[in-house]
PDB file of C-alpha atoms in Angstrom:
ATOM      1  CA  MET A   1     -16.095  12.216  23.650  1.00  0.00           C
ATOM      2  CA  ILE A   2     -15.009  12.250  20.100  1.00  0.00           C
ATOM      3  CA  SER A   3     -17.645  12.312  17.080  1.00  0.00           C
ATOM      4  CA  GLN A   4     -16.808  13.765  13.837  1.00  0.00           C
ATOM      5  CA  ASN A   5     -13.118  13.383  14.192  1.00  0.00           C
ATOM      6  CA  TYR A   6     -12.709  10.069  15.688  1.00  0.00           C
ATOM      7  CA  THR A   7     -11.038   8.237  11.960  1.00  0.00           C
ATOM      8  CA  GLU A   8      -8.207  11.075  12.199  1.00  0.00           C
ATOM      9  CA  HIS A   9      -7.770  10.447  16.169  1.00  0.00           C
ATOM     10  CA  ASN A  10      -7.338   6.332  14.783  1.00  0.00           C
ATOM     11  CA  ALA A  11      -5.327   7.612  12.106  1.00  0.00           C
ATOM     12  CA  ARG A  12      -2.761   9.106  14.119  1.00  0.00           C
ATOM     13  CA  THR A  13      -3.171   6.005  16.891  1.00  0.00           C
ATOM     14  CA  ILE A  14      -2.033   3.240  14.205  1.00  0.00           C
ATOM     15  CA  ASP A  15       0.828   5.245  12.486  1.00  0.00           C
ATOM     16  CA  GLN A  16       2.269   5.430  16.321  1.00  0.00           C
ATOM     17  CA  TRP A  17       1.422   1.808  16.818  1.00  0.00           C
ATOM     18  CA  VAL A  18       3.351   1.287  13.735  1.00  0.00           C
ATOM     19  CA  ARG A  19       6.262   3.204  14.294  1.00  0.00           C
ATOM     20  CA  ASP A  20       6.089   1.233  17.891  1.00  0.00           C
ATOM     21  CA  GLY A  21       6.735  -2.207  15.715  1.00  0.00           C
ATOM     22  CA  TRP A  22       2.740  -3.051  14.566  1.00  0.00           C
ATOM     23  CA  GLU A  23       2.140  -6.859  13.690  1.00  0.00           C
ATOM     24  CA  TRP A  24       0.233  -5.571  10.706  1.00  0.00           C
ATOM     25  CA  GLY A  25       2.665  -3.186   9.829  1.00  0.00           C
ATOM     26  CA  LYS A  26       5.918  -4.603   9.334  1.00  0.00           C
ATOM     27  CA  GLU A  27       6.605  -5.001   5.637  1.00  0.00           C
ATOM     28  CA  ILE A  28       7.486  -7.958   3.992  1.00  0.00           C
ATOM     29  CA  ASP A  29      11.422  -9.290   3.166  1.00  0.00           C
ATOM     30  CA  HIS A  30      13.441  -9.944   0.202  1.00  0.00           C
ATOM     31  CA  GLU A  31      12.853 -13.273   0.372  1.00  0.00           C
ATOM     32  CA  THR A  32       9.414 -13.356   1.074  1.00  0.00           C
ATOM     33  CA  TRP A  33       8.917 -11.396  -2.236  1.00  0.00           C
ATOM     34  CA  GLU A  34      11.125 -13.625  -4.593  1.00  0.00           C
ATOM     35  CA  LYS A  35       8.954 -16.639  -3.172  1.00  0.00           C
ATOM     36  CA  ALA A  36       5.718 -15.075  -3.932  1.00  0.00           C
ATOM     37  CA  LYS A  37       7.405 -14.032  -7.709  1.00  0.00           C
ATOM     38  CA  GLN A  38       7.708 -17.673  -8.089  1.00  0.00           C
ATOM     39  CA  GLY A  39       4.130 -18.737  -6.694  1.00  0.00           C
ATOM     40  CA  ASN A  40       4.890 -19.765  -3.015  1.00  0.00           C
ATOM     41  CA  TRP A  41       2.799 -17.382  -1.515  1.00  0.00           C
ATOM     42  CA  SER A  42       0.247 -16.387   1.056  1.00  0.00           C
ATOM     43  CA  VAL A  43      -1.840 -13.609   2.773  1.00  0.00           C
ATOM     44  CA  LEU A  44      -3.978 -13.341   5.430  1.00  0.00           C
ATOM     45  CA  LEU A  45      -7.536 -11.464   5.501  1.00  0.00           C
ATOM     46  CA  THR A  46      -7.920 -12.346   9.518  1.00  0.00           C
ATOM     47  CA  PRO A  47      -5.178 -13.426  12.087  1.00  0.00           C
ATOM     48  CA  THR A  48      -4.244 -16.713  11.270  1.00  0.00           C
ATOM     49  CA  LYS A  49      -5.638 -18.930   8.563  1.00  0.00           C
ATOM     50  CA  PRO A  50      -4.636 -18.277   4.903  1.00  0.00           C
ATOM     51  CA  VAL A  51      -7.023 -16.460   1.888  1.00  0.00           C
ATOM     52  CA  PRO A  52      -7.893 -19.549  -0.282  1.00  0.00           C
ATOM     53  CA  LYS A  53      -5.960 -19.395  -3.568  1.00  0.00           C
ATOM     54  CA  GLU A  54      -9.145 -20.390  -5.528  1.00  0.00           C
ATOM     55  CA  TRP A  55     -10.772 -17.002  -3.781  1.00  0.00           C
ATOM     56  CA  PHE A  56      -8.848 -15.235  -5.921  1.00  0.00           C
ATOM     57  CA  CYS A  57      -8.850 -14.055  -9.752  1.00  0.00           C
ATOM     58  CA  THR A  58      -5.864 -14.921 -12.484  1.00  0.00           C
ATOM     59  CA  MET A  59      -3.475 -11.753 -10.862  1.00  0.00           C
ATOM     60  CA  GLN A  60      -1.736 -11.324 -14.314  1.00  0.00           C
ATOM     61  CA  GLY A  61      -3.004  -7.510 -15.006  1.00  0.00           C
ATOM     62  CA  ALA A  62      -5.443  -7.945 -12.467  1.00  0.00           C
ATOM     63  CA  LYS A  63      -6.248  -4.472 -10.445  1.00  0.00           C
ATOM     64  CA  ILE A  64      -6.608  -5.195  -7.240  1.00  0.00           C
ATOM     65  CA  LEU A  65      -7.777  -2.023  -4.405  1.00  0.00           C
ATOM     66  CA  GLY A  66      -5.825  -2.960  -0.898  1.00  0.00           C
ATOM     67  CA  LEU A  67      -8.533  -1.392   1.177  1.00  0.00           C
ATOM     68  CA  ALA A  68      -6.958  -0.187   4.461  1.00  0.00           C
ATOM     69  CA  SER A  69      -4.664  -2.480   3.924  1.00  0.00           C
ATOM     70  CA  GLY A  70      -1.716  -0.532   3.595  1.00  0.00           C
ATOM     71  CA  GLY A  71       1.195  -2.440   6.145  1.00  0.00           C
ATOM     72  CA  GLY A  72       3.203  -3.243   2.932  1.00  0.00           C
ATOM     73  CA  GLN A  73       2.059  -7.178   3.501  1.00  0.00           C
ATOM     74  CA  GLN A  74      -0.514  -7.937   0.921  1.00  0.00           C
ATOM     75  CA  MET A  75       0.003  -5.642  -2.231  1.00  0.00           C
ATOM     76  CA  PRO A  76       3.923  -6.091  -2.875  1.00  0.00           C
ATOM     77  CA  ILE A  77       2.649 -10.039  -3.425  1.00  0.00           C
ATOM     78  CA  PHE A  78      -0.190  -9.179  -5.364  1.00  0.00           C
ATOM     79  CA  THR A  79       2.004  -7.486  -7.371  1.00  0.00           C
ATOM     80  CA  ALA A  80       4.938 -10.057  -7.609  1.00  0.00           C
ATOM     81  CA  LEU A  81       2.183 -12.083  -9.370  1.00  0.00           C
ATOM     82  CA  GLY A  82       1.308  -9.728 -12.014  1.00  0.00           C
ATOM     83  CA  ALA A  83      -1.240  -7.515 -10.304  1.00  0.00           C
ATOM     84  CA  GLU A  84      -1.502  -3.568 -10.769  1.00  0.00           C
ATOM     85  CA  CYS A  85      -2.010  -2.184  -7.381  1.00  0.00           C
ATOM     86  CA  THR A  86      -3.264   0.488  -5.365  1.00  0.00           C
ATOM     87  CA  VAL A  87      -3.788   0.653  -1.895  1.00  0.00           C
ATOM     88  CA  LEU A  88      -5.741   3.151   0.101  1.00  0.00           C
ATOM     89  CA  ASP A  89      -5.285   3.415   3.881  1.00  0.00           C
ATOM     90  CA  TYR A  90      -5.420   6.842   6.181  1.00  0.00           C
ATOM     91  CA  SER A  91      -2.202   5.686   7.413  1.00  0.00           C
ATOM     92  CA  LYS A  92       0.800   7.891   6.452  1.00  0.00           C
ATOM     93  CA  GLU A  93       2.979   5.278   8.354  1.00  0.00           C
ATOM     94  CA  GLN A  94       1.487   2.099   7.189  1.00  0.00           C
ATOM     95  CA  LEU A  95       1.652   4.215   3.000  1.00  0.00           C
ATOM     96  CA  LYS A  96       5.273   4.520   3.917  1.00  0.00           C
ATOM     97  CA  LYS A  97       5.551   0.480   3.861  1.00  0.00           C
ATOM     98  CA  GLU A  98       4.219   0.471   0.643  1.00  0.00           C
ATOM     99  CA  GLU A  99       6.869   2.555   0.081  1.00  0.00           C
ATOM    100  CA  ILE A 100       9.430   1.477   0.901  1.00  0.00           C
ATOM    101  CA  VAL A 101       9.019  -2.333  -0.504  1.00  0.00           C
ATOM    102  CA  ALA A 102       7.725  -0.847  -3.948  1.00  0.00           C
ATOM    103  CA  ALA A 103      11.471   1.278  -4.121  1.00  0.00           C
ATOM    104  CA  ARG A 104      13.832  -2.004  -2.488  1.00  0.00           C
ATOM    105  CA  GLU A 105      12.015  -4.316  -5.790  1.00  0.00           C
ATOM    106  CA  GLY A 106      11.676  -1.382  -8.154  1.00  0.00           C
ATOM    107  CA  TYR A 107       7.884  -1.297  -9.066  1.00  0.00           C
ATOM    108  CA  GLU A 108       5.210   1.159  -9.451  1.00  0.00           C
ATOM    109  CA  ILE A 109       2.531   0.955  -6.817  1.00  0.00           C
ATOM    110  CA  GLN A 110      -0.420   3.564  -6.585  1.00  0.00           C
ATOM    111  CA  LEU A 111      -0.864   5.335  -2.817  1.00  0.00           C
ATOM    112  CA  VAL A 112      -4.091   6.682  -1.728  1.00  0.00           C
ATOM    113  CA  GLN A 113      -4.031   8.404   1.955  1.00  0.00           C
ATOM    114  CA  ALA A 114      -7.671   8.643   2.439  1.00  0.00           C
ATOM    115  CA  ASP A 115     -10.450   7.536   5.254  1.00  0.00           C
ATOM    116  CA  MET A 116     -12.825   4.971   3.524  1.00  0.00           C
ATOM    117  CA  THR A 117     -15.583   6.377   5.357  1.00  0.00           C
ATOM    118  CA  LYS A 118     -16.122   8.781   2.724  1.00  0.00           C
ATOM    119  CA  PRO A 119     -16.664   7.741  -0.806  1.00  0.00           C
ATOM    120  CA  LEU A 120     -13.750   6.142  -2.340  1.00  0.00           C
ATOM    121  CA  PRO A 121     -11.843   8.142  -5.136  1.00  0.00           C
ATOM    122  CA  PHE A 122     -12.387   5.788  -7.812  1.00  0.00           C
ATOM    123  CA  ASP A 123     -14.435   5.773 -10.969  1.00  0.00           C
ATOM    124  CA  ASP A 124     -17.443   3.171 -11.150  1.00  0.00           C
ATOM    125  CA  GLY A 125     -15.801   0.021 -12.426  1.00  0.00           C
ATOM    126  CA  SER A 126     -11.906   0.569 -11.471  1.00  0.00           C
ATOM    127  CA  PHE A 127     -11.466  -2.925  -9.641  1.00  0.00           C
ATOM    128  CA  ASP A 128     -11.566  -6.635 -10.392  1.00  0.00           C
ATOM    129  CA  LEU A 129     -10.676  -7.328  -7.249  1.00  0.00           C
ATOM    130  CA  ILE A 130     -10.538  -5.504  -3.479  1.00  0.00           C
ATOM    131  CA  PHE A 131      -8.692  -6.875  -0.683  1.00  0.00           C
ATOM    132  CA  HIS A 132      -9.912  -5.519   2.682  1.00  0.00           C
ATOM    133  CA  PRO A 133      -8.644  -7.284   5.863  1.00  0.00           C
ATOM    134  CA  VAL A 134      -9.623  -6.348   9.119  1.00  0.00           C
ATOM    135  CA  SER A 135     -10.118  -2.427   9.977  1.00  0.00           C
ATOM    136  CA  ASN A 136     -14.172  -2.089   9.377  1.00  0.00           C
ATOM    137  CA  CYS A 137     -13.434  -2.408  13.533  1.00  0.00           C
ATOM    138  CA  TYR A 138     -12.635   1.100  13.462  1.00  0.00           C
ATOM    139  CA  VAL A 139     -15.379   2.229  11.491  1.00  0.00           C
ATOM    140  CA  LYS A 140     -18.842   2.880  12.901  1.00  0.00           C
ATOM    141  CA  ASP A 141     -21.068   2.553  10.296  1.00  0.00           C
ATOM    142  CA  VAL A 142     -20.433  -0.624   7.960  1.00  0.00           C
ATOM    143  CA  LYS A 143     -22.839  -0.762   5.387  1.00  0.00           C
ATOM    144  CA  PRO A 144     -21.687   2.308   2.843  1.00  0.00           C
ATOM    145  CA  ILE A 145     -18.084   0.908   2.652  1.00  0.00           C
ATOM    146  CA  TRP A 146     -19.951  -2.038   1.346  1.00  0.00           C
ATOM    147  CA  LYS A 147     -21.615   0.374  -1.230  1.00  0.00           C
ATOM    148  CA  GLU A 148     -18.914   1.858  -2.223  1.00  0.00           C
ATOM    149  CA  CYS A 149     -16.766  -1.364  -2.507  1.00  0.00           C
ATOM    150  CA  PHE A 150     -19.709  -2.676  -5.412  1.00  0.00           C
ATOM    151  CA  ARG A 151     -19.457   0.522  -6.867  1.00  0.00           C
ATOM    152  CA  VAL A 152     -15.864   0.657  -7.608  1.00  0.00           C
ATOM    153  CA  LEU A 153     -15.250  -2.545  -9.138  1.00  0.00           C
ATOM    154  CA  LYS A 154     -16.217  -4.131 -12.339  1.00  0.00           C
ATOM    155  CA  LYS A 155     -18.687  -6.696 -12.925  1.00  0.00           C
ATOM    156  CA  GLY A 156     -17.693 -10.183 -11.525  1.00  0.00           C
ATOM    157  CA  GLY A 157     -15.689  -8.034  -9.528  1.00  0.00           C
ATOM    158  CA  ILE A 158     -13.920  -9.991  -6.016  1.00  0.00           C
ATOM    159  CA  LEU A 159     -14.693  -8.413  -2.671  1.00  0.00           C
ATOM    160  CA  LEU A 160     -12.643 -10.021  -0.469  1.00  0.00           C
ATOM    161  CA  ALA A 161     -13.121  -9.181   3.261  1.00  0.00           C
ATOM    162  CA  GLY A 162     -12.125  -9.865   6.906  1.00  0.00           C
ATOM    163  CA  PHE A 163     -14.179  -8.830  10.245  1.00  0.00           C
ATOM    164  CA  ASP A 164     -14.838  -9.536  13.539  1.00  0.00           C
ATOM    165  CA  ASN A 165     -18.023 -10.614  15.041  1.00  0.00           C
ATOM    166  CA  GLY A 166     -17.621  -8.809  18.216  1.00  0.00           C
ATOM    167  CA  PHE A 167     -17.115 -11.234  20.637  1.00  0.00           C
ATOM    168  CA  ASN A 168     -14.234  -9.366  21.864  1.00  0.00           C
ATOM    169  CA  TYR A 169     -15.228  -6.941  22.494  1.00  0.00           C
ATOM    170  CA  LEU A 170     -16.938  -8.303  25.276  1.00  0.00           C
ATOM    171  CA  PHE A 171     -13.740  -8.281  27.437  1.00  0.00           C
ATOM    172  CA  THR A 172     -11.398  -5.069  28.774  1.00  0.00           C
ATOM    173  CA  GLY A 173      -7.902  -4.938  28.419  1.00  0.00           C
ATOM    174  CA  ASP A 174      -6.351  -8.670  28.126  1.00  0.00           C
ATOM    175  CA  ASP A 175      -8.881 -10.400  30.672  1.00  0.00           C
ATOM    176  CA  GLU A 176     -10.412 -12.449  27.900  1.00  0.00           C
ATOM    177  CA  THR A 177     -12.074 -14.578  30.467  1.00  0.00           C
ATOM    178  CA  THR A 178     -14.162 -12.298  32.258  1.00  0.00           C
ATOM    179  CA  ILE A 179     -17.279 -10.650  30.113  1.00  0.00           C
ATOM    180  CA  HIS A 180     -17.395  -7.014  31.356  1.00  0.00           C
ATOM    181  CA  TYR A 181     -19.873  -5.255  27.979  1.00  0.00           C
ATOM    182  CA  SER A 182     -23.104  -5.863  26.606  1.00  0.00           C
ATOM    183  CA  LEU A 183     -22.990  -5.168  23.176  1.00  0.00           C
ATOM    184  CA  PRO A 184     -22.806  -2.882  21.141  1.00  0.00           C
ATOM    185  CA  PHE A 185     -19.205  -2.150  21.524  1.00  0.00           C
ATOM    186  CA  ASP A 186     -19.425   2.016  20.664  1.00  0.00           C
ATOM    187  CA  PRO A 187     -17.203   4.750  22.814  1.00  0.00           C
ATOM    188  CA  LEU A 188     -18.893   7.523  20.829  1.00  0.00           C
ATOM    189  CA  GLN A 189     -22.273   6.367  22.945  1.00  0.00           C
ATOM    190  CA  ASN A 190     -21.015   4.401  25.969  1.00  0.00           C
ATOM    191  CA  GLN A 191     -18.790   6.851  28.327  1.00  0.00           C
ATOM    192  CA  GLU A 192     -16.995   4.101  29.925  1.00  0.00           C
ATOM    193  CA  GLN A 193     -16.202   2.673  26.261  1.00  0.00           C
ATOM    194  CA  TYR A 194     -14.716   5.271  25.687  1.00  0.00           C
ATOM    195  CA  GLU A 195     -12.639   5.426  28.346  1.00  0.00           C
ATOM    196  CA  ASP A 196     -11.127   1.692  28.159  1.00  0.00           C
ATOM    197  CA  CYS A 197     -10.148   2.463  24.129  1.00  0.00           C
ATOM    198  CA  VAL A 198      -8.114   5.738  25.843  1.00  0.00           C
ATOM    199  CA  LYS A 199      -6.648   3.651  28.492  1.00  0.00           C
ATOM    200  CA  HIS A 200      -5.787   0.884  26.609  1.00  0.00           C
ATOM    201  CA  ASP A 201      -4.765   2.561  23.815  1.00  0.00           C
ATOM    202  CA  ASP A 202      -6.870   0.797  21.070  1.00  0.00           C
ATOM    203  CA  GLY A 203      -7.968   3.803  18.984  1.00  0.00           C
ATOM    204  CA  PHE A 204     -12.002   3.588  19.008  1.00  0.00           C
ATOM    205  CA  GLN A 205     -13.097   0.499  17.817  1.00  0.00           C
ATOM    206  CA  PHE A 206     -16.622  -0.368  17.498  1.00  0.00           C
ATOM    207  CA  SER A 207     -18.296  -4.020  17.335  1.00  0.00           C
ATOM    208  CA  HIS A 208     -20.758  -5.035  14.734  1.00  0.00           C
ATOM    209  CA  THR A 209     -23.408  -7.535  13.997  1.00  0.00           C
ATOM    210  CA  ILE A 210     -24.014 -10.494  11.596  1.00  0.00           C
ATOM    211  CA  GLU A 211     -26.440  -8.336  10.010  1.00  0.00           C
ATOM    212  CA  GLU A 212     -24.402  -5.098   9.077  1.00  0.00           C
ATOM    213  CA  GLN A 213     -21.370  -7.117   7.979  1.00  0.00           C
ATOM    214  CA  ILE A 214     -22.667  -9.866   5.697  1.00  0.00           C
ATOM    215  CA  GLY A 215     -25.901  -8.716   5.281  1.00  0.00           C
ATOM    216  CA  GLY A 216     -24.227  -4.948   4.246  1.00  0.00           C
ATOM    217  CA  GLN A 217     -22.675  -7.244   1.490  1.00  0.00           C
ATOM    218  CA  LEU A 218     -25.935  -9.093   0.281  1.00  0.00           C
ATOM    219  CA  GLU A 219     -27.886  -5.331   1.001  1.00  0.00           C
ATOM    220  CA  ALA A 220     -25.402  -3.768  -1.309  1.00  0.00           C
ATOM    221  CA  GLY A 221     -25.778  -5.995  -4.332  1.00  0.00           C
ATOM    222  CA  PHE A 222     -23.200  -8.887  -4.048  1.00  0.00           C
ATOM    223  CA  MET A 223     -23.207 -12.249  -4.089  1.00  0.00           C
ATOM    224  CA  LEU A 224     -21.682 -14.231  -1.025  1.00  0.00           C
ATOM    225  CA  LYS A 225     -19.505 -17.175  -2.522  1.00  0.00           C
ATOM    226  CA  GLY A 226     -16.700 -18.411   0.521  1.00  0.00           C
ATOM    227  CA  ILE A 227     -16.531 -18.168   4.350  1.00  0.00           C
ATOM    228  CA  TYR A 228     -14.782 -19.030   6.544  1.00  0.00           C
ATOM    229  CA  GLN A 229     -14.024 -18.193  10.484  1.00  0.00           C
ATOM    230  CA  ASP A 230     -10.615 -17.345  12.630  1.00  0.00           C
ATOM    231  CA  THR A 231      -9.372 -17.076  15.570  1.00  0.00           C
ATOM    232  CA  ASN A 232      -7.676 -14.070  17.350  1.00  0.00           C
ATOM    233  CA  GLY A 233      -4.263 -16.169  17.306  1.00  0.00           C
ATOM    234  CA  THR A 234      -3.327 -15.309  20.655  1.00  0.00           C
ATOM    235  CA  GLY A 235      -4.629 -15.703  24.389  1.00  0.00           C
ATOM    236  CA  PHE A 236      -7.198 -17.768  26.091  1.00  0.00           C
ATOM    237  CA  LEU A 237     -10.441 -17.061  23.540  1.00  0.00           C
ATOM    238  CA  HIS A 238      -6.878 -18.373  20.912  1.00  0.00           C
ATOM    239  CA  GLU A 239      -6.678 -21.304  22.864  1.00  0.00           C
ATOM    240  CA  LYS A 240     -10.483 -22.257  23.744  1.00  0.00           C
ATOM    241  CA  ASN A 241     -10.394 -22.372  20.067  1.00  0.00           C
ATOM    242  CA  VAL A 242     -12.982 -19.611  19.991  1.00  0.00           C
ATOM    243  CA  PRO A 243     -14.193 -18.012  16.288  1.00  0.00           C
ATOM    244  CA  THR A 244     -13.692 -14.470  16.784  1.00  0.00           C
ATOM    245  CA  PHE A 245     -12.967 -13.141  12.856  1.00  0.00           C
ATOM    246  CA  TYR A 246     -14.577 -14.052   9.602  1.00  0.00           C
ATOM    247  CA  ALA A 247     -13.211 -13.847   6.408  1.00  0.00           C
ATOM    248  CA  THR A 248     -15.848 -13.921   3.413  1.00  0.00           C
ATOM    249  CA  LYS A 249     -15.760 -13.799  -0.383  1.00  0.00           C
ATOM    250  CA  ALA A 250     -17.775 -11.889  -2.256  1.00  0.00           C
ATOM    251  CA  ILE A 251     -19.041 -11.639  -6.339  1.00  0.00           C
ATOM    252  CA  LYS A 252     -20.772  -8.311  -8.029  1.00  0.00           C
ATOM    253  CA  PRO A 253     -23.012  -9.815 -10.336  1.00  0.00           C
TER     254      PRO A 253
END
């Protein structure tokens, strides 16, 4: 089994997904950029529901970290609104998409290729807002990530995060009608789950509990200020309106 280098495997997997046209690796077009500059914009933390605009800080001059948020989808929007953006991602292909939009629209963005399971390469209190779309499903231990988010945010800083609730890991392949697995889903500890991840080219993914996700934010020192749930966007569970994702707004006191 892969153990210590599973994140390197995941980075290579996501690189290939992006080259193959992955939904979350398609950069915004020029029209979307221009609309954002005019105040007409939306972004996603989870598959379908736009993040409420009141969740954000004042964007003009704000220092924003896109955590595992490459792909040229959100950071260009925030830059169009006047923010100074940094994006950290371990996928070279996702960072290339950020480069494409920045070059096309003529702005600067700090690109950092790094693994968020390791200490973030930023000073304490560096950012006003962290935007963290669904991505910690590719990480075995999420609590250290929340602690690092708390550290690099300024006092009063905002953490916006999207994450799954684990339901999708009950199933195998595209069959969402027959429960196959028990939770937790951890391919580093379960051979069948490991083989399933390899078979379906899913990268190595992990289910997490509410104690790890929201409880982990609270343990890190955050105050929870907002929450909503979302569906997969497609498939049987979506058709039945089964919530499989959450998004949260948390504040560093």
